[in-house]
CSV table of C-alpha atoms and ligand atoms in Angstrom, one decimal:
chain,number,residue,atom,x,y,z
A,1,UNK,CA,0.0,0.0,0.0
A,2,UNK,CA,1.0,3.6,-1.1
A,3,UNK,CA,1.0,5.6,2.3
A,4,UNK,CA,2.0,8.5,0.7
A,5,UNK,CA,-1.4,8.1,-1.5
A,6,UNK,CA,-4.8,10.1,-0.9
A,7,UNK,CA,-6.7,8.2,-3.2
A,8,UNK,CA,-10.3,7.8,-1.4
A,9,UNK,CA,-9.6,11.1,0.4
A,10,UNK,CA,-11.7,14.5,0.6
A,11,UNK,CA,-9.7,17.2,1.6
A,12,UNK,CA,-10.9,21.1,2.2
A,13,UNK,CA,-8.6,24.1,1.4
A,14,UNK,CA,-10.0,27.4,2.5
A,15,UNK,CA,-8.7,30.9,0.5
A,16,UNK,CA,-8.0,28.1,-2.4
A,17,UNK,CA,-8.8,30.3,-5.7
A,18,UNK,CA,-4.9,31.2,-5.6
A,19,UNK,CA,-1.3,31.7,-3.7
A,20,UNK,CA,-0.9,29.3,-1.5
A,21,UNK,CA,-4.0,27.6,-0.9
A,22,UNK,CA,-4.2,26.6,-4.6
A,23,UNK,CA,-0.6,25.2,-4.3
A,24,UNK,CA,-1.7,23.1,-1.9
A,25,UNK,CA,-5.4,22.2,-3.3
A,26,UNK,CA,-3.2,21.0,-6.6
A,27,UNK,CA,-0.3,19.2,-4.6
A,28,UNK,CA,-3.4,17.4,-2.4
A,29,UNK,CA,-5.3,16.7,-6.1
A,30,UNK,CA,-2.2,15.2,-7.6
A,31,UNK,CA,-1.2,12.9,-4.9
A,32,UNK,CA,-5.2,11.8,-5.5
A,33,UNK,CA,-7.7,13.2,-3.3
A,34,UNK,CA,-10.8,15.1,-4.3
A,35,UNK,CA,-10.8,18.4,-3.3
A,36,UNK,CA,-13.7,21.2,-2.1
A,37,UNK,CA,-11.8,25.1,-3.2
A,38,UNK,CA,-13.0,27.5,-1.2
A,39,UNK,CA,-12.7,31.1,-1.4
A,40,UNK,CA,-14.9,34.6,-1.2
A,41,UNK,CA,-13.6,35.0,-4.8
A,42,UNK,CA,-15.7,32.8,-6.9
A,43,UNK,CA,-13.8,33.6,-10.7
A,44,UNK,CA,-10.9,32.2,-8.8
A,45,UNK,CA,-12.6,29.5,-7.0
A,46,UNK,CA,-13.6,28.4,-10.3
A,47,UNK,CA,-10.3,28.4,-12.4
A,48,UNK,CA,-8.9,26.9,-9.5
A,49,UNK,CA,-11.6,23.9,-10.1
A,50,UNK,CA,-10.9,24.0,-13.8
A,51,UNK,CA,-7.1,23.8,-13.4
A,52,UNK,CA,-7.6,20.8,-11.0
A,53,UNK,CA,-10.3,19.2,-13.5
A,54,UNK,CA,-7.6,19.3,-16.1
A,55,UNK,CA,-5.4,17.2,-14.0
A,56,UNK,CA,-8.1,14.8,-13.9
A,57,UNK,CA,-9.1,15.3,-10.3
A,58,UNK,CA,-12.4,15.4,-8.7
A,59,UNK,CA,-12.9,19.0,-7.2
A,60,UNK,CA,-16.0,21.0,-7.0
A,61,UNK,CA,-15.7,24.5,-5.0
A,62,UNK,CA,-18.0,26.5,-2.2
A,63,UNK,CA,-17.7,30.3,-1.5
A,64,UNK,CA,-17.3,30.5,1.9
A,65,UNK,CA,-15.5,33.7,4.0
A,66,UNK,CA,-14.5,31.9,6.6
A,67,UNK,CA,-15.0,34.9,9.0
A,68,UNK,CA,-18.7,34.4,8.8
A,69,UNK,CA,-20.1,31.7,11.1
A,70,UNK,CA,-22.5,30.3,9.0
A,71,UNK,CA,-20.6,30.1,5.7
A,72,UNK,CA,-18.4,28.2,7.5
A,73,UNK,CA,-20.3,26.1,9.0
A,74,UNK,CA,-22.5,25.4,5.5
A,75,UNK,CA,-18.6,24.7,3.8
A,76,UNK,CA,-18.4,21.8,6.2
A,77,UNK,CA,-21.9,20.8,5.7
A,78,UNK,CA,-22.0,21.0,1.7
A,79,UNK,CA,-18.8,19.2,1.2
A,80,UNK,CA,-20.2,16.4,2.9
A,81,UNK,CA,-22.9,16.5,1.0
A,82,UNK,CA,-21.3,16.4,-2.2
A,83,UNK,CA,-18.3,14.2,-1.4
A,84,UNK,CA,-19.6,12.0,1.7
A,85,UNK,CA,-17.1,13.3,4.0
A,86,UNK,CA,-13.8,15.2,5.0
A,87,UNK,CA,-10.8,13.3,5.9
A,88,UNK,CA,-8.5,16.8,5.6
A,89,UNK,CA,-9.4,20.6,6.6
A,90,UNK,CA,-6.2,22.8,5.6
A,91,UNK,CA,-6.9,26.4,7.2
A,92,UNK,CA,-5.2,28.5,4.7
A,93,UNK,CA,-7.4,31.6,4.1
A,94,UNK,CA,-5.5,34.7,5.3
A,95,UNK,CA,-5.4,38.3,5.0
A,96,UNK,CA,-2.7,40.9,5.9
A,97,UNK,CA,-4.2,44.9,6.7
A,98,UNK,CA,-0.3,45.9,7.7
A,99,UNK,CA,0.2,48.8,9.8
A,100,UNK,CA,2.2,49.8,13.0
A,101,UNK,CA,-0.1,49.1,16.2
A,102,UNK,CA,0.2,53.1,16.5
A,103,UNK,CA,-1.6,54.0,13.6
A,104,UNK,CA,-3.6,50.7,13.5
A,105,UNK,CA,-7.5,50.9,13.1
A,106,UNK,CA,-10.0,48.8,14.7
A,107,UNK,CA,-11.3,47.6,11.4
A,108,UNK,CA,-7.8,46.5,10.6
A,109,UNK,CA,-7.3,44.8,13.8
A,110,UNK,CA,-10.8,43.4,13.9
A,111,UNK,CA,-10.8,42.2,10.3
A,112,UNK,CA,-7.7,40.3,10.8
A,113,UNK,CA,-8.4,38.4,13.5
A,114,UNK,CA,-11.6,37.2,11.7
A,115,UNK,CA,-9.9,35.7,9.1
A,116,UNK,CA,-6.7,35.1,10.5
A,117,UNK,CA,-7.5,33.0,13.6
A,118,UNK,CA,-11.7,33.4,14.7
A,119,UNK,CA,-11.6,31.6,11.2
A,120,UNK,CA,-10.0,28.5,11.9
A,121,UNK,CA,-11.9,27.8,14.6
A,122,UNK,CA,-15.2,28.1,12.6
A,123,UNK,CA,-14.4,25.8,10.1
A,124,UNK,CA,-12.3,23.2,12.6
A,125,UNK,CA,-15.8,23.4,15.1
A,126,UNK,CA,-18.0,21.3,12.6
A,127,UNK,CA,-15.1,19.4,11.0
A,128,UNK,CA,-13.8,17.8,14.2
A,129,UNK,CA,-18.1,16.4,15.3
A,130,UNK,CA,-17.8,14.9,11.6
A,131,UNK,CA,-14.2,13.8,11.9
A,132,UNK,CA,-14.7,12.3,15.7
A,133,UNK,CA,-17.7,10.3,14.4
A,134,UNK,CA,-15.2,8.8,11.4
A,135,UNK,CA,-12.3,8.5,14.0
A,136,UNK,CA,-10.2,10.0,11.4
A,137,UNK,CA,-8.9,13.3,10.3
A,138,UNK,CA,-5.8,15.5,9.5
A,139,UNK,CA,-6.4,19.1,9.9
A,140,UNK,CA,-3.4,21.5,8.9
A,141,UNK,CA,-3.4,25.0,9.6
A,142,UNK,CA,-1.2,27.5,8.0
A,143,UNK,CA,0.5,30.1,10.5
A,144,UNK,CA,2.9,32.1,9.8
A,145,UNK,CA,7.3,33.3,10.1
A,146,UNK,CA,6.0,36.6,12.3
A,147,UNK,CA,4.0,34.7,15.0
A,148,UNK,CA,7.5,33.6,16.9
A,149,UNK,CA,9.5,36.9,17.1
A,150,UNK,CA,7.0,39.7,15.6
A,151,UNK,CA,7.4,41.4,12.6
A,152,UNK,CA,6.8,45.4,12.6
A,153,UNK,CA,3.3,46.7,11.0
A,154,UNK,CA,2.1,43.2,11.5
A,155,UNK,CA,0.4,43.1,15.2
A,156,UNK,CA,-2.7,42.1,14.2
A,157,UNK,CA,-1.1,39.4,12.0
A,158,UNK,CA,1.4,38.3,13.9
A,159,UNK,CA,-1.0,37.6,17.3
A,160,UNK,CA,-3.3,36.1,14.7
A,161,UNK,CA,-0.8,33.7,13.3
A,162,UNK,CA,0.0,33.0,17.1
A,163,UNK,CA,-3.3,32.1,18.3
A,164,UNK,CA,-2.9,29.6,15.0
A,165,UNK,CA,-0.1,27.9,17.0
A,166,UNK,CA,-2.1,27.6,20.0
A,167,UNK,CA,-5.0,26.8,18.8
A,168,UNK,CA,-3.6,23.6,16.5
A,169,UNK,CA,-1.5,22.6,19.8
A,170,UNK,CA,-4.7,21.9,22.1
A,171,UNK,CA,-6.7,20.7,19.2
A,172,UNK,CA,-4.1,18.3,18.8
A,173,UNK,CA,-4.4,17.2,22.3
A,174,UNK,CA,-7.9,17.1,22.7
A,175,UNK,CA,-8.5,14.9,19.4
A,176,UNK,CA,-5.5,12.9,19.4
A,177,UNK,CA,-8.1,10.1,21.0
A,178,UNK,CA,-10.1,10.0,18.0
A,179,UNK,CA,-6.9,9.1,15.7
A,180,UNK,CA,-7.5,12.7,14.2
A,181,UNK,CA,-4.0,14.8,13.8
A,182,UNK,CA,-3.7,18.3,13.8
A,183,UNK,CA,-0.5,20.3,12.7
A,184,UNK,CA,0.9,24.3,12.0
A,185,UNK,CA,2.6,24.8,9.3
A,186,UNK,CA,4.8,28.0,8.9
A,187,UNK,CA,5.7,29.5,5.6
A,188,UNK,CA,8.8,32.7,5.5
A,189,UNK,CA,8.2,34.6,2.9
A,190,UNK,CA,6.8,33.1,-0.7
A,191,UNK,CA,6.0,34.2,-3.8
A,192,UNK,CA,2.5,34.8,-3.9
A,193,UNK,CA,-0.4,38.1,-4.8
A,194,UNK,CA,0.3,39.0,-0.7
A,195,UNK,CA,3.7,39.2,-1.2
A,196,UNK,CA,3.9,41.0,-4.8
A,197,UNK,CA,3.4,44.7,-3.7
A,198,UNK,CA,6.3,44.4,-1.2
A,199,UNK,CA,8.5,47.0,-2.8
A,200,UNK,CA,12.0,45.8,-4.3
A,201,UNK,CA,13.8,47.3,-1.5
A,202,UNK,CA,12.1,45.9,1.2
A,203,UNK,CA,12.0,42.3,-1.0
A,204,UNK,CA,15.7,42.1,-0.6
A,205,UNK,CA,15.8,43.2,2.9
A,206,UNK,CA,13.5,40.2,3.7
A,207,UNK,CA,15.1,37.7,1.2
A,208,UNK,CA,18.4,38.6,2.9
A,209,UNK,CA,17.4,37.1,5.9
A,210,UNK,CA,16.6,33.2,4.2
A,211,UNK,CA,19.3,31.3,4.5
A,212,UNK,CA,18.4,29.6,0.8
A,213,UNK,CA,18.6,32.8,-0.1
A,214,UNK,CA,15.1,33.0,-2.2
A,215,UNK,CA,11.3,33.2,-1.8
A,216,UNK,CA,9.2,29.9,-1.7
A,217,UNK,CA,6.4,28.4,-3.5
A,218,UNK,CA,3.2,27.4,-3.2
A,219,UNK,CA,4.2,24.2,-4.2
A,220,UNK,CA,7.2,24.2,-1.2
A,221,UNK,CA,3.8,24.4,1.3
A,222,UNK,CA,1.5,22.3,-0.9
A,223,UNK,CA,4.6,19.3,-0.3
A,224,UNK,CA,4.6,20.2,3.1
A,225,UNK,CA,1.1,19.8,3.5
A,226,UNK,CA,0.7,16.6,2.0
A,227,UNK,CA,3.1,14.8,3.6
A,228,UNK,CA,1.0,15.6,6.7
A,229,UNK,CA,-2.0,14.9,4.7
A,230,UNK,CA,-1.1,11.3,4.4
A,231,UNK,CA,-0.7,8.0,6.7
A,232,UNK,CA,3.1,8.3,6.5
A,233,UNK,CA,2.6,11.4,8.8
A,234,UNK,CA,0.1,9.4,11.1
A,235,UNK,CA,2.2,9.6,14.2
A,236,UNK,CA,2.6,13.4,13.4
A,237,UNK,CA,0.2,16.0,15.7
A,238,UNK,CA,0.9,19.4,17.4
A,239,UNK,CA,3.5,19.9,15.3
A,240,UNK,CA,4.6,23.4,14.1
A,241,UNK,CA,6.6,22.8,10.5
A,242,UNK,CA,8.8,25.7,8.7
A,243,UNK,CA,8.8,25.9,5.1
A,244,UNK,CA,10.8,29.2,5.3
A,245,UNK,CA,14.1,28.4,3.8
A,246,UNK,CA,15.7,29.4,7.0
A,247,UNK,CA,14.2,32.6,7.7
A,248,UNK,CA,14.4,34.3,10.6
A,249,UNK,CA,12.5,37.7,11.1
B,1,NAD,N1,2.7,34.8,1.1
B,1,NAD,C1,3.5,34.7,2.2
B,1,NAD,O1,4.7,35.1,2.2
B,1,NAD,C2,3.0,34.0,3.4
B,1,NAD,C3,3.8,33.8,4.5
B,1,NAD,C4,3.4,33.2,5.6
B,1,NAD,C5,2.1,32.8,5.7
B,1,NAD,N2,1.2,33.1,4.7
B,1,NAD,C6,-0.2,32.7,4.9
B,1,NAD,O2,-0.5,31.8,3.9
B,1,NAD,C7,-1.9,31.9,3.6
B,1,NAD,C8,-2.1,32.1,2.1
B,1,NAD,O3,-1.5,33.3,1.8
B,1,NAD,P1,-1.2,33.7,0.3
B,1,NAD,O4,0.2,34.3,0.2
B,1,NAD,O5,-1.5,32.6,-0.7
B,1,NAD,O6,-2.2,34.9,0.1
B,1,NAD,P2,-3.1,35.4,-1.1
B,1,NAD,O7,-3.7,36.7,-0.8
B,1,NAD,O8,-2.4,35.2,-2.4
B,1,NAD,O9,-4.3,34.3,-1.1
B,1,NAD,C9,-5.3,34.3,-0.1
B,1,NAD,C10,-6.6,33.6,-0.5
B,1,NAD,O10,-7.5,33.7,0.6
B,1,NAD,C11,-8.7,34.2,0.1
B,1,NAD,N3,-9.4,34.8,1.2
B,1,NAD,C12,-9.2,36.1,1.7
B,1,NAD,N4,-10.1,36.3,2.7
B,1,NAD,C13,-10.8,35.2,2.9
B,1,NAD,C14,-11.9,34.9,3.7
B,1,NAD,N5,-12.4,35.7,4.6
B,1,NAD,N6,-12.5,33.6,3.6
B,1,NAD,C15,-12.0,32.8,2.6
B,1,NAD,N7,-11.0,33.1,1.8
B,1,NAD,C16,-10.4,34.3,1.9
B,1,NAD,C17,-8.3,35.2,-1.0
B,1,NAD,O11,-9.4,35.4,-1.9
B,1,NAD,C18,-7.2,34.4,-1.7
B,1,NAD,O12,-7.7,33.5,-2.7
B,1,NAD,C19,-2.4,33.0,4.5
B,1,NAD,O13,-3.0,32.5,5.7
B,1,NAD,C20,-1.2,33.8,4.8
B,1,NAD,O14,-1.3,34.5,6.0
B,1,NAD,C21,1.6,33.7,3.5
């Protein structure tokens, strides 16, 4: 048997249309599972389905802003519906509203956490009832460099990305019973839409401090996450992985 296989496997990736999220939803496809795109962008959401279709995969896709309660809670609900169950949430939707924390506005503070962190939890809450019932999961969440040491104008990111840590670390422990993992997974700084406003200057300041001494891809996280995804990572929970090329901010 092929443990590195996800044939048989349905696997969510929230903010999936592009970046990272679709690197991952086409890493997941490839390796064989079927896979629900979600995003708040539906022309995206859709290519993303096209370009996975092409590759012969199953996928379908859901809009869902993972901020809102209820959309969340509907993703979890209509991908069982249309695929009979989840075997793998990745938490990848994420937005950045950068500012220092003296300037910072509410909105911007407010907004991020929504996304960033409040979230995760509202798509794990209904994943883990479905996934306790199978006695099976893998849910990966997708933090990021700035949550260990801070990164300036990102306060509202960076404590977002922290709570990610904390949050996968006791889900890990509370559903480590009911053979369900759950893992962080930390990427530097990779060449994604986020990322391509940075200006040059401040590009090389940041890819000056990688040890590989270049960006990453969506397809260096997608790798990541399915190795973690699959039954060769089934003694693998709470873990926090870098895909950073040695960065350190
Ligand atoms: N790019 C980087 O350097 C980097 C580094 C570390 C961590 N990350 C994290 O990786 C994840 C993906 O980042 P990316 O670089 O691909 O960003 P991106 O902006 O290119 O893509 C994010 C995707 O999430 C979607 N999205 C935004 N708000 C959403 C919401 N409320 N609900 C559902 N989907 C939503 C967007 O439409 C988009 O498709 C984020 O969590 C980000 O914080 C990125």
């Amino acid at each position: 048997m092929d443990k590195r296989s996800l044939k048989g496997k349905v696997a969510i990736v929230t903010g999936s249309g592009r970046g990272l999220g679709y690197g991952i939803a086409k890493k997941l496809a490839e390796e064989g599972a079927t896979v629900m795109i979600s995003d708040v962008n539906e022309e995206n959401a859709k290519n993303a389905v096209a370009s996975l279709k092409e590759l012969g995969a199953e996928a379908d896709y859901i809009l869902c802003d993972v901020s809102n309660w209820e959309q969340a809670d509907a993703l979890v609900k209509g991908t069982i519906e249309r695929f009979g169950k989840i075997d793998i949430l990745v938490n990848n939707a994420g937005i950045n509203r950068d500012r220092t924390l003296k300037k910072m506005t509410k909105e911007e503070w407010d907004s991020v956490i929504a996304v960033n962190l409040s979230g995760m939890f509202y798509t794990m809450s209904p994943t883990v009832k479905h996934m306790i019932e199978n006695q099976y999961g893998r849910i990966i969440n997708i933090s990021s460099a700035s949550y260990l040491n801070g990164n300036i104008g990102q306060c509202n990111y960076a404590a977002a990305k922290a709570g990610v840590i904390a949050l996968t670390r006791t889900a890990g422990k509370e559903l480590g019973k009911f053979k369900i993992t759950c893992n962080a997974i930390v990427p530097g700084f990779m060449k994604t839409e986020m990322t391509a406003n940075v200006p040059d200057k401040a590009k090389e300041i940041m890819v000056g401090k990688i040890s590989l001494g270049e960006m990453g891809t969506p397809e260096d996280v997608g790798n990541m996450v399915a190795f973690l995804a699959s039954d060769e990572a089934s003694h693998m929970t709470q873990g926090i992985y870098n895909v950073d090329g040695g960065m350190i901010l």
